[in-house]
mmCIF file of C-alpha atoms in Angstrom:
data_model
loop_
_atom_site.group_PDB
_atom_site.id
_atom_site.type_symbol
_atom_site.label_atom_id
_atom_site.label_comp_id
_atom_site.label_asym_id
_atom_site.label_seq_id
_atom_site.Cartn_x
_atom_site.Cartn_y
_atom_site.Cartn_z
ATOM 1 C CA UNK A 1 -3.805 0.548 -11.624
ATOM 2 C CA UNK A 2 -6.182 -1.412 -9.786
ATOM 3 C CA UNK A 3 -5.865 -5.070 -10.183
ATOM 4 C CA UNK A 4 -8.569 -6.425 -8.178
ATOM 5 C CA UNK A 5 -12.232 -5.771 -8.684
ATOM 6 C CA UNK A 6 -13.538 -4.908 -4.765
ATOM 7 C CA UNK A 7 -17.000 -3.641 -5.296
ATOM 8 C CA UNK A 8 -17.451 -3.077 -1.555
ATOM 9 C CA UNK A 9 -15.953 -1.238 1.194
ATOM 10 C CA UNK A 10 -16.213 -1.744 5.179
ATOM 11 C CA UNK A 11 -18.302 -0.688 7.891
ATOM 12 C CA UNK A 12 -16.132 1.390 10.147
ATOM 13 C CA UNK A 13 -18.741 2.061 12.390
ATOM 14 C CA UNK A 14 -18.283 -0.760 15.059
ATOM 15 C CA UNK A 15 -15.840 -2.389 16.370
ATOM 16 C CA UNK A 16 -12.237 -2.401 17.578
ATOM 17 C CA UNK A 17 -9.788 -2.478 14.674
ATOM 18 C CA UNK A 18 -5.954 -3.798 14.728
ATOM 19 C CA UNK A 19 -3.463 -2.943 12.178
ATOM 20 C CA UNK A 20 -0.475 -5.390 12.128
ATOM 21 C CA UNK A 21 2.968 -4.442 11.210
ATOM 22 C CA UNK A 22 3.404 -3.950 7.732
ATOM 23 C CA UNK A 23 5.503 -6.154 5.373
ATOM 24 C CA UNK A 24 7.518 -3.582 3.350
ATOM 25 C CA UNK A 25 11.023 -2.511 2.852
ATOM 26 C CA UNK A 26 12.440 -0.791 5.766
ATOM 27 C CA UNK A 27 13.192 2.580 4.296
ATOM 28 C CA UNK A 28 9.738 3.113 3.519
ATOM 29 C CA UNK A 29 8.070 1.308 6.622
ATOM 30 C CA UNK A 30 7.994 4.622 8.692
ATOM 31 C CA UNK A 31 6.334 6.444 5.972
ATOM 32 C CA UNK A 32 3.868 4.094 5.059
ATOM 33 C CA UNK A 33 2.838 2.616 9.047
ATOM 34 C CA UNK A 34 2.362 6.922 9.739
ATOM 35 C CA UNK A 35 -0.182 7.085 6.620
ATOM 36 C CA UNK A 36 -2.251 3.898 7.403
ATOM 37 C CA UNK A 37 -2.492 5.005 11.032
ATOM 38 C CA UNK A 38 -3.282 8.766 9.930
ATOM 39 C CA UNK A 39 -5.690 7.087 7.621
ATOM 40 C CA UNK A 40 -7.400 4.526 10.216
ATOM 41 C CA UNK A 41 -7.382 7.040 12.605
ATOM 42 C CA UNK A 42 -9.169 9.303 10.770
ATOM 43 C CA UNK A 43 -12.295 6.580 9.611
ATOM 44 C CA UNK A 44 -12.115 5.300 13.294
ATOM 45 C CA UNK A 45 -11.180 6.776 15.693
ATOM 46 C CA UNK A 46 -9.525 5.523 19.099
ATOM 47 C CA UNK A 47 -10.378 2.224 17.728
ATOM 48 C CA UNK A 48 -7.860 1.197 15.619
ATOM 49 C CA UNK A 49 -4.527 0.276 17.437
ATOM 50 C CA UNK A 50 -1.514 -0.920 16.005
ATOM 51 C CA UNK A 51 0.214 -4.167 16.810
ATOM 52 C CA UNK A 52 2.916 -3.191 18.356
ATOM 53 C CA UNK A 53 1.658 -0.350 20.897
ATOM 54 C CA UNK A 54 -0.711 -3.653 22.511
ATOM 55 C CA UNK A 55 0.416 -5.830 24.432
ATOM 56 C CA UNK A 56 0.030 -9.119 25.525
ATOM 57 C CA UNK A 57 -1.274 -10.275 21.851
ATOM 58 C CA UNK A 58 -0.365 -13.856 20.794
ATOM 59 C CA UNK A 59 0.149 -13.442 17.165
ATOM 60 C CA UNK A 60 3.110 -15.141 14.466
ATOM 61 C CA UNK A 61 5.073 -12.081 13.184
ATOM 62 C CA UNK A 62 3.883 -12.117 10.239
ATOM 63 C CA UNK A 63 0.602 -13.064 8.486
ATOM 64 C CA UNK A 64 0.478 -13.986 5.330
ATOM 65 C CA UNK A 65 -1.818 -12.793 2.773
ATOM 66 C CA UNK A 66 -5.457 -14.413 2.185
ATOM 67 C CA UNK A 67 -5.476 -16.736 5.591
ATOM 68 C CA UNK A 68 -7.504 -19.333 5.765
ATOM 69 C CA UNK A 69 -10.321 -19.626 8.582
ATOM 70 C CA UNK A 70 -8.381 -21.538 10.862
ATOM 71 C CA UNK A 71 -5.796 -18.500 10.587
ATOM 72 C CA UNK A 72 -8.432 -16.258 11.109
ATOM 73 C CA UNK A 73 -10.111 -18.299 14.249
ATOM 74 C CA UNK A 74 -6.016 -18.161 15.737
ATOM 75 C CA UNK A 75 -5.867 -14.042 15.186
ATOM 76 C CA UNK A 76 -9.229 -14.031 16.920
ATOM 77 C CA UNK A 77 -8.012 -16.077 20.240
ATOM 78 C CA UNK A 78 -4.646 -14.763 20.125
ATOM 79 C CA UNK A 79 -5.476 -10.671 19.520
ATOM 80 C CA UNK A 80 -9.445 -10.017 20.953
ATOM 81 C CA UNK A 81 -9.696 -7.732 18.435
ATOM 82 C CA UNK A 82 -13.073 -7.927 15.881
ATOM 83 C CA UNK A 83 -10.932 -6.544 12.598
ATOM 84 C CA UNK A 84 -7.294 -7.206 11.330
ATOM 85 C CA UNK A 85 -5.423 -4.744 8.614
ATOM 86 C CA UNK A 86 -2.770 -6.422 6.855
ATOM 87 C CA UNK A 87 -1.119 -4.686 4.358
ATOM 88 C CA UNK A 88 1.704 -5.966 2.318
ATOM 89 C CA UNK A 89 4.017 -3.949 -0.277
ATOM 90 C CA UNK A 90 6.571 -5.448 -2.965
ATOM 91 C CA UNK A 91 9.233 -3.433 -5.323
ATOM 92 C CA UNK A 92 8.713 -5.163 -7.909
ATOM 93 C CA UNK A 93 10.888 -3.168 -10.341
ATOM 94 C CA UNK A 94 13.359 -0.320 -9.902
ATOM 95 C CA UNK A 95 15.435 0.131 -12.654
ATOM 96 C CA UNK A 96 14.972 4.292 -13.228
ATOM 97 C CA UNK A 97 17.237 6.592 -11.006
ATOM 98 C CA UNK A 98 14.572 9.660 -9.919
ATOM 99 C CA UNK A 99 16.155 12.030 -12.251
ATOM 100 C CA UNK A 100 17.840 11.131 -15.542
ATOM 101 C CA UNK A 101 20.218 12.842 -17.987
ATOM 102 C CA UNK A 102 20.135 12.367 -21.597
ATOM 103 C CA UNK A 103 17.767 9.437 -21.599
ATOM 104 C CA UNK A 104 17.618 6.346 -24.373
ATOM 105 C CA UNK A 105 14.458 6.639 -26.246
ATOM 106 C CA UNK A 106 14.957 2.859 -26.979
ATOM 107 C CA UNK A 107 15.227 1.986 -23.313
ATOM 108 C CA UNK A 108 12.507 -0.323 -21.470
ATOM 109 C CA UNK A 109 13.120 0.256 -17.942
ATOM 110 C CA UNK A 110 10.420 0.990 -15.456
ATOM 111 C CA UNK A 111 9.708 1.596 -11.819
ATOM 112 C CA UNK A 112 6.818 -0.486 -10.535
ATOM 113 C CA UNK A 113 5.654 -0.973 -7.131
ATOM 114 C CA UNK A 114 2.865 -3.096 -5.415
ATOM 115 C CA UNK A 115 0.294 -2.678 -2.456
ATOM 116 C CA UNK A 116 -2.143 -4.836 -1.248
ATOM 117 C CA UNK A 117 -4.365 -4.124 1.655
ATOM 118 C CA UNK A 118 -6.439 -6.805 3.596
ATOM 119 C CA UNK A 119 -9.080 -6.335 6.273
ATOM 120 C CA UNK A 120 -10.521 -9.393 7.465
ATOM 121 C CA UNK A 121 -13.297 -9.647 9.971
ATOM 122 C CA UNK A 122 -12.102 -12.180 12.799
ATOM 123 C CA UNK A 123 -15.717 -12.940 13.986
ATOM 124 C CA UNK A 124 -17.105 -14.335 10.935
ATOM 125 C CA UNK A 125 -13.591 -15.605 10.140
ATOM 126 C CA UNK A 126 -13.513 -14.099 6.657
ATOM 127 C CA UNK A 127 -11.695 -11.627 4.326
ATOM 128 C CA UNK A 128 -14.342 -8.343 3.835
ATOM 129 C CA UNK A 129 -11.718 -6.330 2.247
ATOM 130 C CA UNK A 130 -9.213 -6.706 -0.455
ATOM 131 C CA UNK A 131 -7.291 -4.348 -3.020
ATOM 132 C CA UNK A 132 -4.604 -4.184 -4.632
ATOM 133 C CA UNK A 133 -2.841 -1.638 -6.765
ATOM 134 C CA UNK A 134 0.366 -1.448 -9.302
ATOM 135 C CA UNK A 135 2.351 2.235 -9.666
ATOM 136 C CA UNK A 136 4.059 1.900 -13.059
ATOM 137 C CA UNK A 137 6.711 4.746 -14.239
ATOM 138 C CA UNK A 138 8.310 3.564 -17.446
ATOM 139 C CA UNK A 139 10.453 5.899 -20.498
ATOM 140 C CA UNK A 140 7.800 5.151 -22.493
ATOM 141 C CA UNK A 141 5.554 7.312 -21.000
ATOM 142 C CA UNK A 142 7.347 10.328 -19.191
ATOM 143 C CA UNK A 143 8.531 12.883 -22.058
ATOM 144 C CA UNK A 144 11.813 15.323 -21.266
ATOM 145 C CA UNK A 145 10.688 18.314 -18.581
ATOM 146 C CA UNK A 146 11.194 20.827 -21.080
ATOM 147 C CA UNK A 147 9.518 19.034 -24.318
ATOM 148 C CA UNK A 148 12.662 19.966 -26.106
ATOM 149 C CA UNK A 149 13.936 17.766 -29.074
ATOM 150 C CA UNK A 150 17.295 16.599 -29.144
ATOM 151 C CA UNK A 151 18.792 18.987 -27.749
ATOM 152 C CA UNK A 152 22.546 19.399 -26.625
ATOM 153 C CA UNK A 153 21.730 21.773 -23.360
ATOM 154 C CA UNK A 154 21.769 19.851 -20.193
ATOM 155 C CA UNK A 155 18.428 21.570 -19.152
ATOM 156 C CA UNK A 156 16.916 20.240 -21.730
ATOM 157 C CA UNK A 157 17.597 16.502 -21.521
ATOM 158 C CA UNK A 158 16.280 16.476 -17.991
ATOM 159 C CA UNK A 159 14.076 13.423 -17.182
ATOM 160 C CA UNK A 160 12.432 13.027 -13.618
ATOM 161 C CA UNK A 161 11.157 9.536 -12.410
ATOM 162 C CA UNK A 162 9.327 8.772 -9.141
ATOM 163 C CA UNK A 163 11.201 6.285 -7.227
ATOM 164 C CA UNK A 164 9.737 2.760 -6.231
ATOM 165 C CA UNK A 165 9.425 4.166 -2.798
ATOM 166 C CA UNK A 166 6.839 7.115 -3.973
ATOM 167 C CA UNK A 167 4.849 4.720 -6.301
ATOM 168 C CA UNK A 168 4.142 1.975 -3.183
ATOM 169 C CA UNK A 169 2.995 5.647 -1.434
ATOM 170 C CA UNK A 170 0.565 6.663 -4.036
ATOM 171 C CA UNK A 171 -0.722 3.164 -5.011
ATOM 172 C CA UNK A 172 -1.461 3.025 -0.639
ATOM 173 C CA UNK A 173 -3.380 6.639 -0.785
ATOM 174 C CA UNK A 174 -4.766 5.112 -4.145
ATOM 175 C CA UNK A 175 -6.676 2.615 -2.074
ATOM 176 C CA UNK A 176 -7.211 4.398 0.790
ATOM 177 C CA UNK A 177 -9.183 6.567 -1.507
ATOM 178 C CA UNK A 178 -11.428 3.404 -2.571
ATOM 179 C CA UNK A 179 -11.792 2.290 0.428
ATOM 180 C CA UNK A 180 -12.988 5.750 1.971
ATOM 181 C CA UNK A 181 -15.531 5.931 -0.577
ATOM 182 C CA UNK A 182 -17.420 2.565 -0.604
ATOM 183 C CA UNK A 183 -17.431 2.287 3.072
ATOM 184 C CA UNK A 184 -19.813 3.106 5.720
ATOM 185 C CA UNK A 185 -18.744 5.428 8.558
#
């Protein structure tokens, strides 16, 4: 679900592109750094580079979310670069196992999972770029794999979730996907 209205994408045309470390949990920072790169890579070539494969940048470990232009005007002078990437991710709920065995109808737990992705362009010191999306996976709307009711087979009381980890992967690809489409190559 996307929770911000972008109505515009980027021109990926020009320019050299940095993507900064990303702020997610560790067992899913591989996975998602190896996606944006494939994904950057892809729109621009040898002109994205990620953060830590340059050196000699002068940058804070981590930048926050919606900097202001003096933030902007530092990333500039510290990094050379003309656009920044920052994307963030949050678990916000994980309360499902992936696979679940005689479920509670009555239940309300969920899976949900956050991403927000951030391009600003450092030479007019301004955000062009930003999305975010919410993956939701709650009882209320995943039904038994085999559609049986009440059952007493194990088979048939077989519930599979996705994890918080898969829904901060899809909501990701879920912007890529915007992003590819309203932008300018």
């Amino acid at each position: 679900m996307f929770t911000t209205g972008q109505r515009t994408g980027v021109d990926f045309s020009s320019g050299k592109w940095l993507l900064n470390e990303l702020d997610c949990p560790k067992n899913a920072k591989d996975k998602l750094t190896e996606e944006s790169l494939e994904f950057f890579k892809k729109n621009l070539g040898d002109r994205i580079f990620y953060i830590h494969d340059v050196k000699g940048l002068l940058v804070t470990r981590k930048i926050n979310l919606n900097p202001n232009s003096i933030k902007l005007k530092e990333l500039k002078d510290g990094t050379g670069f003309d656009f920044f990437i920052n994307i963030s991710t949050k678990k916000d709920r994980s309360d499902l196992s992936s696979v679940e065995l005689y479920q509670d109808e009555y239940s309300t737990q969920r899976n949900e999972a956050s991403v927000t992705l951030e391009i600003y362009d450092l030479n007019l010191k301004q955000i062009i770029y930003s999305q975010k999306v919410v993956g939701i996976t709650n009882k209320g709307n995943t039904k038994s794999m085999w559609e049986t009711e009440k059952s007493d087979k194990l088979i048939d009381n077989i519930t599979l979730y996705k994890n918080s980890d898969n829904l901060m992967t899809g909501a990701l690809k879920r912007i890529f996907k915007d992003l590819e489409k309203r932008s300018v190559k």
